[in-house]
Amino acid sequence: MITGNSPLGAAVTLAELGEDPHPVLARLRAEEPVSWLPALGGWLVTRRDLAVAVMRDARTYTVDDPRFSTAQVVGPSMLSLDGPEHAAHRDPFTTPFRLRELHAGFAERIQRQATLLVDGLRPDGTAELRRAFAGPLAAVVMTDILGLAGADTPTVLAWYDGIVQAVNEITEGRPAGPAGATAYAELREAVAATVHAGADGDDRSLLVTAAGRLGLPELTSNAAVLLFGGIETTEAMIANALLHLLEHPRQLALVRADDDANGADDTLLDNAIEESLRLEPGAAVVDRYATRDTRLGPAEIRRGDLVTVSLAGANRDPAVFTEPDAFDVHRANSRLQLAFAHGPHYCLGAHLARLETRIALRTLLDGLPGLRLDPERPSAPRGLVFRKPPTLHALWTAPSPSG
């Protein structure tokens, strides 16, 4: 294998990429935009135009490879297939995730759940909002959309934790522990029970509908992808966006003022969410595998090479985003961020994640007066693949006992 001349990439460690990758990504992007990283055993693409080129060209850069980490945990799915097979796995799930259908079918339900969670938290004056709010909200919504029979929020979150843990272990070059396999087996049982229950009644859950076109193995693998993608993406979006807003009081004040002026239109809040996605995408990287020898920017890629696209690096490309490390809710081109990937594998749940995050942030900001970070327990986004704060401790003004 020809690894090219990547002196900067040779020195990059997985620890750097997992803790605070942005300084090293900036150096790579400027000097080695397609860099061979021995720590990854593959190429890392950090420039936005090259990242888009890889994700757009599924014939040259495929996900359909036995090394693909998610497929090792849950089997073939829409996430790990290309071409007609990808379409066959993805198409049965597309309609409910369209923007109009989501607003009509789920906006009120998301709002009810967000309000319920905030109402439960308000009297305490403090909470760790990632696990007490963002995670449960995302889990309830995905369980609702899939129509999983008999699966409560703690169970779904446990499955999600097990699958994500296994994917992370494989990505880091370690053997996956038993958590992922256990979670997947339990999910398969729940999917089978859901389909069986729907066959005898009028249950029109997404899984029951898709069962007319996919078998149980395909239903389960795609349910797993939708669960961990839907929960991971949304939990990270909410946690990262809230962290960014609370860390930047002047930016938060601009969003609040816009909300007061425009009400439910939330123009600036929507842009703040896009800017947060740009600054810290919940999924930092996506993997592809070269199907042929090819040239990408300055690099000669060989057939079979791992080509990892750094969404985090592409999202701070100064050729596209001025002052790329700044959080600016007025940034005019924040929607050019690639947090949901690009091309045929553009995130199916992007509209849902945006809708949930918008509702979540408004409900938190409106329902928890004086909301602020706990200065005694700071946190920051971390993770090699999935990036979000491990905890998000916050304080607010609790109502008086007499109130």
mmCIF file of C-alpha atoms in Angstrom, residues 21-289:
data_model
loop_
_atom_site.group_PDB
_atom_site.id
_atom_site.type_symbol
_atom_site.label_atom_id
_atom_site.label_comp_id
_atom_site.label_asym_id
_atom_site.label_seq_id
_atom_site.Cartn_x
_atom_site.Cartn_y
_atom_site.Cartn_z
ATOM 1 C CA PRO A 21 -9.268 17.680 17.245
ATOM 2 C CA HIS A 22 -9.717 21.167 15.834
ATOM 3 C CA PRO A 23 -6.124 22.489 16.076
ATOM 4 C CA VAL A 24 -4.676 19.379 14.404
ATOM 5 C CA LEU A 25 -7.471 19.326 11.809
ATOM 6 C CA ALA A 26 -6.659 22.938 10.944
ATOM 7 C CA ARG A 27 -2.977 22.069 10.382
ATOM 8 C CA LEU A 28 -3.855 19.059 8.251
ATOM 9 C CA ARG A 29 -6.395 21.003 6.227
ATOM 10 C CA ALA A 30 -3.850 23.721 5.439
ATOM 11 C CA GLU A 31 -0.893 21.467 4.620
ATOM 12 C CA GLU A 32 -2.159 17.890 4.118
ATOM 13 C CA PRO A 33 -5.869 18.063 3.223
ATOM 14 C CA VAL A 34 -5.781 14.356 2.330
ATOM 15 C CA SER A 35 -3.411 12.900 4.876
ATOM 16 C CA TRP A 36 -2.363 9.329 5.664
ATOM 17 C CA LEU A 37 -2.882 8.676 9.387
ATOM 18 C CA PRO A 38 -1.238 5.491 10.678
ATOM 19 C CA ALA A 39 -3.364 5.835 13.810
ATOM 20 C CA LEU A 40 -6.488 5.387 11.662
ATOM 21 C CA GLY A 41 -4.929 3.033 9.139
ATOM 22 C CA GLY A 42 -6.304 5.214 6.383
ATOM 23 C CA TRP A 43 -6.627 8.644 4.801
ATOM 24 C CA LEU A 44 -8.219 11.599 6.555
ATOM 25 C CA VAL A 45 -9.916 14.224 4.363
ATOM 26 C CA THR A 46 -10.239 17.635 6.027
ATOM 27 C CA ARG A 47 -10.944 20.127 3.213
ATOM 28 C CA ARG A 48 -14.601 20.773 2.441
ATOM 29 C CA ASP A 49 -14.489 20.509 -1.350
ATOM 30 C CA LEU A 50 -12.628 17.212 -1.172
ATOM 31 C CA ALA A 51 -14.969 15.922 1.539
ATOM 32 C CA VAL A 52 -17.982 16.653 -0.676
ATOM 33 C CA ALA A 53 -16.291 14.949 -3.632
ATOM 34 C CA VAL A 54 -15.807 11.743 -1.625
ATOM 35 C CA MET A 55 -19.336 11.616 -0.216
ATOM 36 C CA ARG A 56 -20.907 12.403 -3.574
ATOM 37 C CA ASP A 57 -19.071 9.641 -5.478
ATOM 38 C CA ALA A 58 -20.423 6.337 -4.152
ATOM 39 C CA ARG A 59 -18.933 4.414 -7.059
ATOM 40 C CA THR A 60 -15.368 5.350 -6.138
ATOM 41 C CA TYR A 61 -15.810 5.656 -2.356
ATOM 42 C CA THR A 62 -18.197 3.059 -0.994
ATOM 43 C CA VAL A 63 -19.570 2.149 2.420
ATOM 44 C CA ASP A 64 -20.116 -1.442 1.290
ATOM 45 C CA ASP A 65 -17.039 -3.023 2.842
ATOM 46 C CA PRO A 66 -16.689 -5.698 5.563
ATOM 47 C CA ARG A 67 -14.571 -3.294 7.614
ATOM 48 C CA PHE A 68 -17.433 -0.794 8.003
ATOM 49 C CA SER A 69 -17.817 -0.556 11.776
ATOM 50 C CA THR A 70 -21.592 -0.212 12.072
ATOM 51 C CA ALA A 71 -22.208 -3.158 9.753
ATOM 52 C CA GLN A 72 -19.987 -5.317 11.965
ATOM 53 C CA VAL A 73 -22.355 -4.607 14.852
ATOM 54 C CA VAL A 74 -25.823 -4.620 13.234
ATOM 55 C CA GLY A 75 -25.324 -6.233 9.816
ATOM 56 C CA PRO A 76 -26.100 -4.792 6.358
ATOM 57 C CA SER A 77 -28.356 -1.727 6.411
ATOM 58 C CA MET A 78 -29.053 1.491 4.522
ATOM 59 C CA LEU A 79 -25.953 2.899 6.218
ATOM 60 C CA SER A 80 -23.577 0.239 4.880
ATOM 61 C CA LEU A 81 -24.904 -0.460 1.388
ATOM 62 C CA ASP A 82 -24.698 1.423 -1.896
ATOM 63 C CA GLY A 83 -26.607 1.426 -5.178
ATOM 64 C CA PRO A 84 -29.866 -0.533 -5.586
ATOM 65 C CA GLU A 85 -29.386 -2.401 -2.288
ATOM 66 C CA HIS A 86 -29.044 0.904 -0.458
ATOM 67 C CA ALA A 87 -32.269 2.146 -2.040
ATOM 68 C CA ALA A 88 -34.096 -1.089 -1.171
ATOM 69 C CA HIS A 89 -33.172 -0.683 2.510
ATOM 70 C CA ARG A 90 -33.750 3.084 2.707
ATOM 71 C CA ASP A 91 -36.874 3.680 0.621
ATOM 72 C CA PRO A 92 -39.395 1.957 2.954
ATOM 73 C CA PHE A 93 -38.473 4.437 5.691
ATOM 74 C CA THR A 94 -38.346 7.734 3.792
ATOM 75 C CA THR A 95 -41.928 9.048 3.829
ATOM 76 C CA PRO A 96 -42.345 9.606 7.611
ATOM 77 C CA PHE A 97 -39.092 11.607 7.695
ATOM 78 C CA ARG A 98 -40.204 14.184 5.132
ATOM 79 C CA LEU A 99 -40.588 17.672 6.587
ATOM 80 C CA ARG A 100 -44.343 18.011 5.995
ATOM 81 C CA GLU A 101 -45.125 14.604 7.484
ATOM 82 C CA LEU A 102 -42.940 15.282 10.516
ATOM 83 C CA HIS A 103 -44.611 18.601 11.317
ATOM 84 C CA ALA A 104 -48.060 17.152 10.808
ATOM 85 C CA GLY A 105 -47.481 13.934 12.728
ATOM 86 C CA PHE A 106 -44.862 14.633 15.361
ATOM 87 C CA ALA A 107 -44.368 18.334 16.176
ATOM 88 C CA GLU A 108 -47.107 18.369 18.820
ATOM 89 C CA ARG A 109 -45.973 15.053 20.265
ATOM 90 C CA ILE A 110 -42.369 16.259 20.487
ATOM 91 C CA GLN A 111 -43.539 19.452 22.180
ATOM 92 C CA ARG A 112 -45.616 17.509 24.711
ATOM 93 C CA GLN A 113 -42.678 15.288 25.635
ATOM 94 C CA ALA A 114 -40.248 18.217 25.876
ATOM 95 C CA THR A 115 -42.674 20.133 28.091
ATOM 96 C CA LEU A 116 -43.205 17.080 30.291
ATOM 97 C CA LEU A 117 -39.470 16.652 30.794
ATOM 98 C CA VAL A 118 -38.865 20.339 31.549
ATOM 99 C CA ASP A 119 -41.814 20.479 33.948
ATOM 100 C CA GLY A 120 -40.310 17.566 35.839
ATOM 101 C CA LEU A 121 -36.904 19.222 36.056
ATOM 102 C CA ARG A 122 -37.989 22.781 36.903
ATOM 103 C CA PRO A 123 -38.452 22.405 40.698
ATOM 104 C CA ASP A 124 -34.900 21.094 41.215
ATOM 105 C CA GLY A 125 -33.005 24.126 39.909
ATOM 106 C CA THR A 126 -30.233 21.901 38.558
ATOM 107 C CA ALA A 127 -29.785 18.849 36.337
ATOM 108 C CA GLU A 128 -27.421 17.094 33.985
ATOM 109 C CA LEU A 129 -29.368 17.940 30.856
ATOM 110 C CA ARG A 130 -27.807 15.491 28.425
ATOM 111 C CA ARG A 131 -29.113 12.416 30.236
ATOM 112 C CA ALA A 132 -32.071 14.035 31.981
ATOM 113 C CA PHE A 133 -33.460 15.765 28.912
ATOM 114 C CA ALA A 134 -31.756 15.400 25.509
ATOM 115 C CA GLY A 135 -31.337 11.618 25.552
ATOM 116 C CA PRO A 136 -34.820 10.755 26.855
ATOM 117 C CA LEU A 137 -36.471 13.150 24.399
ATOM 118 C CA ALA A 138 -34.656 11.628 21.433
ATOM 119 C CA ALA A 139 -35.349 8.078 22.620
ATOM 120 C CA VAL A 140 -39.076 8.665 23.110
ATOM 121 C CA VAL A 141 -39.430 10.257 19.687
ATOM 122 C CA MET A 142 -37.576 7.477 17.854
ATOM 123 C CA THR A 143 -39.479 4.770 19.728
ATOM 124 C CA ASP A 144 -42.698 6.541 18.803
ATOM 125 C CA ILE A 145 -41.788 6.856 15.127
ATOM 126 C CA LEU A 146 -40.697 3.232 14.828
ATOM 127 C CA GLY A 147 -43.690 2.049 16.856
ATOM 128 C CA LEU A 148 -41.587 -0.384 18.926
ATOM 129 C CA ALA A 149 -43.863 -2.561 21.026
ATOM 130 C CA GLY A 150 -43.144 -2.770 24.752
ATOM 131 C CA ALA A 151 -39.905 -0.753 24.695
ATOM 132 C CA ASP A 152 -39.630 1.949 27.352
ATOM 133 C CA THR A 153 -37.155 4.827 27.282
ATOM 134 C CA PRO A 154 -34.517 3.305 29.616
ATOM 135 C CA THR A 155 -34.515 0.100 27.556
ATOM 136 C CA VAL A 156 -34.128 1.953 24.256
ATOM 137 C CA LEU A 157 -31.327 4.107 25.690
ATOM 138 C CA ALA A 158 -29.565 0.965 26.918
ATOM 139 C CA TRP A 159 -29.731 -0.560 23.427
ATOM 140 C CA TYR A 160 -28.420 2.647 21.946
ATOM 141 C CA ASP A 161 -25.545 2.818 24.447
ATOM 142 C CA GLY A 162 -24.569 -0.775 23.680
ATOM 143 C CA ILE A 163 -24.570 -0.293 19.912
ATOM 144 C CA VAL A 164 -22.645 3.004 20.046
ATOM 145 C CA GLN A 165 -20.104 1.482 22.442
ATOM 146 C CA ALA A 166 -19.453 -1.402 20.059
ATOM 147 C CA VAL A 167 -19.098 0.921 17.047
ATOM 148 C CA ASN A 168 -16.643 3.100 18.980
ATOM 149 C CA GLU A 169 -14.587 0.072 20.040
ATOM 150 C CA ILE A 170 -14.271 -1.173 16.464
ATOM 151 C CA THR A 171 -13.401 2.300 15.157
ATOM 152 C CA GLU A 172 -10.646 2.592 17.749
ATOM 153 C CA GLY A 173 -9.186 -0.749 16.652
ATOM 154 C CA ARG A 174 -10.364 -2.751 19.651
ATOM 155 C CA PRO A 175 -12.541 -5.879 19.648
ATOM 156 C CA ALA A 176 -16.181 -5.084 20.370
ATOM 157 C CA GLY A 177 -17.376 -6.184 23.774
ATOM 158 C CA PRO A 178 -20.637 -8.061 24.368
ATOM 159 C CA ALA A 179 -22.776 -4.947 24.917
ATOM 160 C CA GLY A 180 -23.477 -4.359 21.233
ATOM 161 C CA ALA A 181 -24.453 -7.966 20.484
ATOM 162 C CA THR A 182 -26.721 -8.118 23.535
ATOM 163 C CA ALA A 183 -28.435 -4.858 22.624
ATOM 164 C CA TYR A 184 -28.946 -5.983 19.034
ATOM 165 C CA ALA A 185 -30.441 -9.323 20.064
ATOM 166 C CA GLU A 186 -32.934 -7.599 22.366
ATOM 167 C CA LEU A 187 -33.831 -5.089 19.659
ATOM 168 C CA ARG A 188 -34.451 -7.913 17.196
ATOM 169 C CA GLU A 189 -36.926 -9.492 19.622
ATOM 170 C CA ALA A 190 -38.735 -6.159 20.013
ATOM 171 C CA VAL A 191 -38.901 -5.647 16.236
ATOM 172 C CA ALA A 192 -40.291 -9.151 15.755
ATOM 173 C CA ALA A 193 -42.924 -8.547 18.456
ATOM 174 C CA THR A 194 -43.877 -5.222 16.856
ATOM 175 C CA VAL A 195 -44.341 -6.751 13.415
ATOM 176 C CA HIS A 196 -46.288 -9.696 14.852
ATOM 177 C CA ALA A 197 -48.610 -7.401 16.809
ATOM 178 C CA GLY A 198 -49.166 -5.174 13.788
ATOM 179 C CA ALA A 199 -50.048 -8.098 11.531
ATOM 180 C CA ASP A 200 -53.196 -8.798 13.540
ATOM 181 C CA GLY A 201 -54.440 -5.245 13.976
ATOM 182 C CA ASP A 202 -54.409 -1.772 12.500
ATOM 183 C CA ASP A 203 -50.967 -0.850 13.823
ATOM 184 C CA ARG A 204 -49.361 1.380 11.177
ATOM 185 C CA SER A 205 -46.005 1.840 12.845
ATOM 186 C CA LEU A 206 -43.068 2.507 10.561
ATOM 187 C CA LEU A 207 -41.712 -0.997 11.217
ATOM 188 C CA VAL A 208 -45.020 -2.645 10.390
ATOM 189 C CA THR A 209 -45.324 -0.644 7.196
ATOM 190 C CA ALA A 210 -41.743 -1.465 6.155
ATOM 191 C CA ALA A 211 -42.297 -5.165 6.940
ATOM 192 C CA GLY A 212 -44.166 -5.441 3.663
ATOM 193 C CA ARG A 213 -40.893 -4.807 1.816
ATOM 194 C CA LEU A 214 -38.153 -6.041 4.153
ATOM 195 C CA GLY A 215 -37.546 -9.218 6.135
ATOM 196 C CA LEU A 216 -36.868 -9.349 9.874
ATOM 197 C CA PRO A 217 -33.045 -9.170 9.573
ATOM 198 C CA GLU A 218 -33.270 -6.088 7.336
ATOM 199 C CA LEU A 219 -35.943 -4.497 9.528
ATOM 200 C CA THR A 220 -33.802 -5.001 12.629
ATOM 201 C CA SER A 221 -30.566 -3.711 11.130
ATOM 202 C CA ASN A 222 -32.275 -0.582 9.831
ATOM 203 C CA ALA A 223 -34.189 -0.087 13.077
ATOM 204 C CA ALA A 224 -30.833 -0.193 14.867
ATOM 205 C CA VAL A 225 -29.383 2.375 12.465
ATOM 206 C CA LEU A 226 -32.411 4.642 12.866
ATOM 207 C CA LEU A 227 -32.356 4.285 16.644
ATOM 208 C CA PHE A 228 -28.716 5.014 17.229
ATOM 209 C CA GLY A 229 -28.625 7.582 14.432
ATOM 210 C CA GLY A 230 -31.792 9.314 15.610
ATOM 211 C CA ILE A 231 -30.870 9.294 19.267
ATOM 212 C CA GLU A 232 -27.168 10.061 18.768
ATOM 213 C CA THR A 233 -27.725 12.857 16.242
ATOM 214 C CA THR A 234 -30.465 14.560 18.201
ATOM 215 C CA GLU A 235 -28.989 14.132 21.663
ATOM 216 C CA ALA A 236 -25.699 15.546 20.385
ATOM 217 C CA MET A 237 -27.423 18.390 18.517
ATOM 218 C CA ILE A 238 -29.383 19.467 21.579
ATOM 219 C CA ALA A 239 -26.444 19.131 23.974
ATOM 220 C CA ASN A 240 -23.927 20.847 21.686
ATOM 221 C CA ALA A 241 -26.283 23.670 20.707
ATOM 222 C CA LEU A 242 -27.276 24.333 24.309
ATOM 223 C CA LEU A 243 -23.625 24.291 25.346
ATOM 224 C CA HIS A 244 -22.691 26.745 22.578
ATOM 225 C CA LEU A 245 -25.514 29.133 23.454
ATOM 226 C CA LEU A 246 -24.855 29.062 27.190
ATOM 227 C CA GLU A 247 -21.112 29.495 26.653
ATOM 228 C CA HIS A 248 -21.774 32.606 24.532
ATOM 229 C CA PRO A 249 -24.207 34.843 26.468
ATOM 230 C CA ARG A 250 -24.152 37.601 23.832
ATOM 231 C CA GLN A 251 -25.121 35.152 21.113
ATOM 232 C CA LEU A 252 -27.854 33.751 23.354
ATOM 233 C CA ALA A 253 -29.151 37.282 23.973
ATOM 234 C CA LEU A 254 -29.415 37.808 20.212
ATOM 235 C CA VAL A 255 -31.432 34.594 19.864
ATOM 236 C CA ARG A 256 -33.708 35.561 22.753
ATOM 237 C CA ALA A 257 -34.294 39.028 21.303
ATOM 238 C CA ASP A 258 -35.142 37.539 17.923
ATOM 239 C CA ASP A 259 -37.511 35.081 19.582
ATOM 240 C CA ASP A 260 -39.272 37.934 21.389
ATOM 241 C CA ALA A 261 -39.609 39.835 18.105
ATOM 242 C CA ASN A 262 -40.621 36.970 15.831
ATOM 243 C CA GLY A 263 -42.217 34.412 18.124
ATOM 244 C CA ALA A 264 -42.621 30.970 16.608
ATOM 245 C CA ASP A 265 -40.723 31.929 13.436
ATOM 246 C CA ASP A 266 -37.418 31.458 15.296
ATOM 247 C CA THR A 267 -35.289 32.564 12.366
ATOM 248 C CA LEU A 268 -32.184 33.170 14.451
ATOM 249 C CA LEU A 269 -32.654 30.081 16.607
ATOM 250 C CA ASP A 270 -32.716 27.972 13.460
ATOM 251 C CA ASN A 271 -29.483 29.600 12.315
ATOM 252 C CA ALA A 272 -27.941 29.087 15.742
ATOM 253 C CA ILE A 273 -28.674 25.360 15.393
ATOM 254 C CA GLU A 274 -27.000 25.276 11.972
ATOM 255 C CA GLU A 275 -24.014 27.173 13.353
ATOM 256 C CA SER A 276 -23.709 24.733 16.240
ATOM 257 C CA LEU A 277 -23.815 21.832 13.771
ATOM 258 C CA ARG A 278 -21.045 23.506 11.805
ATOM 259 C CA LEU A 279 -18.885 24.199 14.823
ATOM 260 C CA GLU A 280 -19.258 20.753 16.393
ATOM 261 C CA PRO A 281 -21.060 18.098 14.349
ATOM 262 C CA GLY A 282 -22.376 15.244 16.451
ATOM 263 C CA ALA A 283 -20.780 12.762 14.049
ATOM 264 C CA ALA A 284 -17.214 13.934 13.472
ATOM 265 C CA VAL A 285 -16.289 11.500 10.697
ATOM 266 C CA VAL A 286 -17.762 9.165 8.097
ATOM 267 C CA ASP A 287 -15.880 6.249 6.543
ATOM 268 C CA ARG A 288 -15.611 5.227 2.921
ATOM 269 C CA TYR A 289 -13.485 2.634 1.081
#
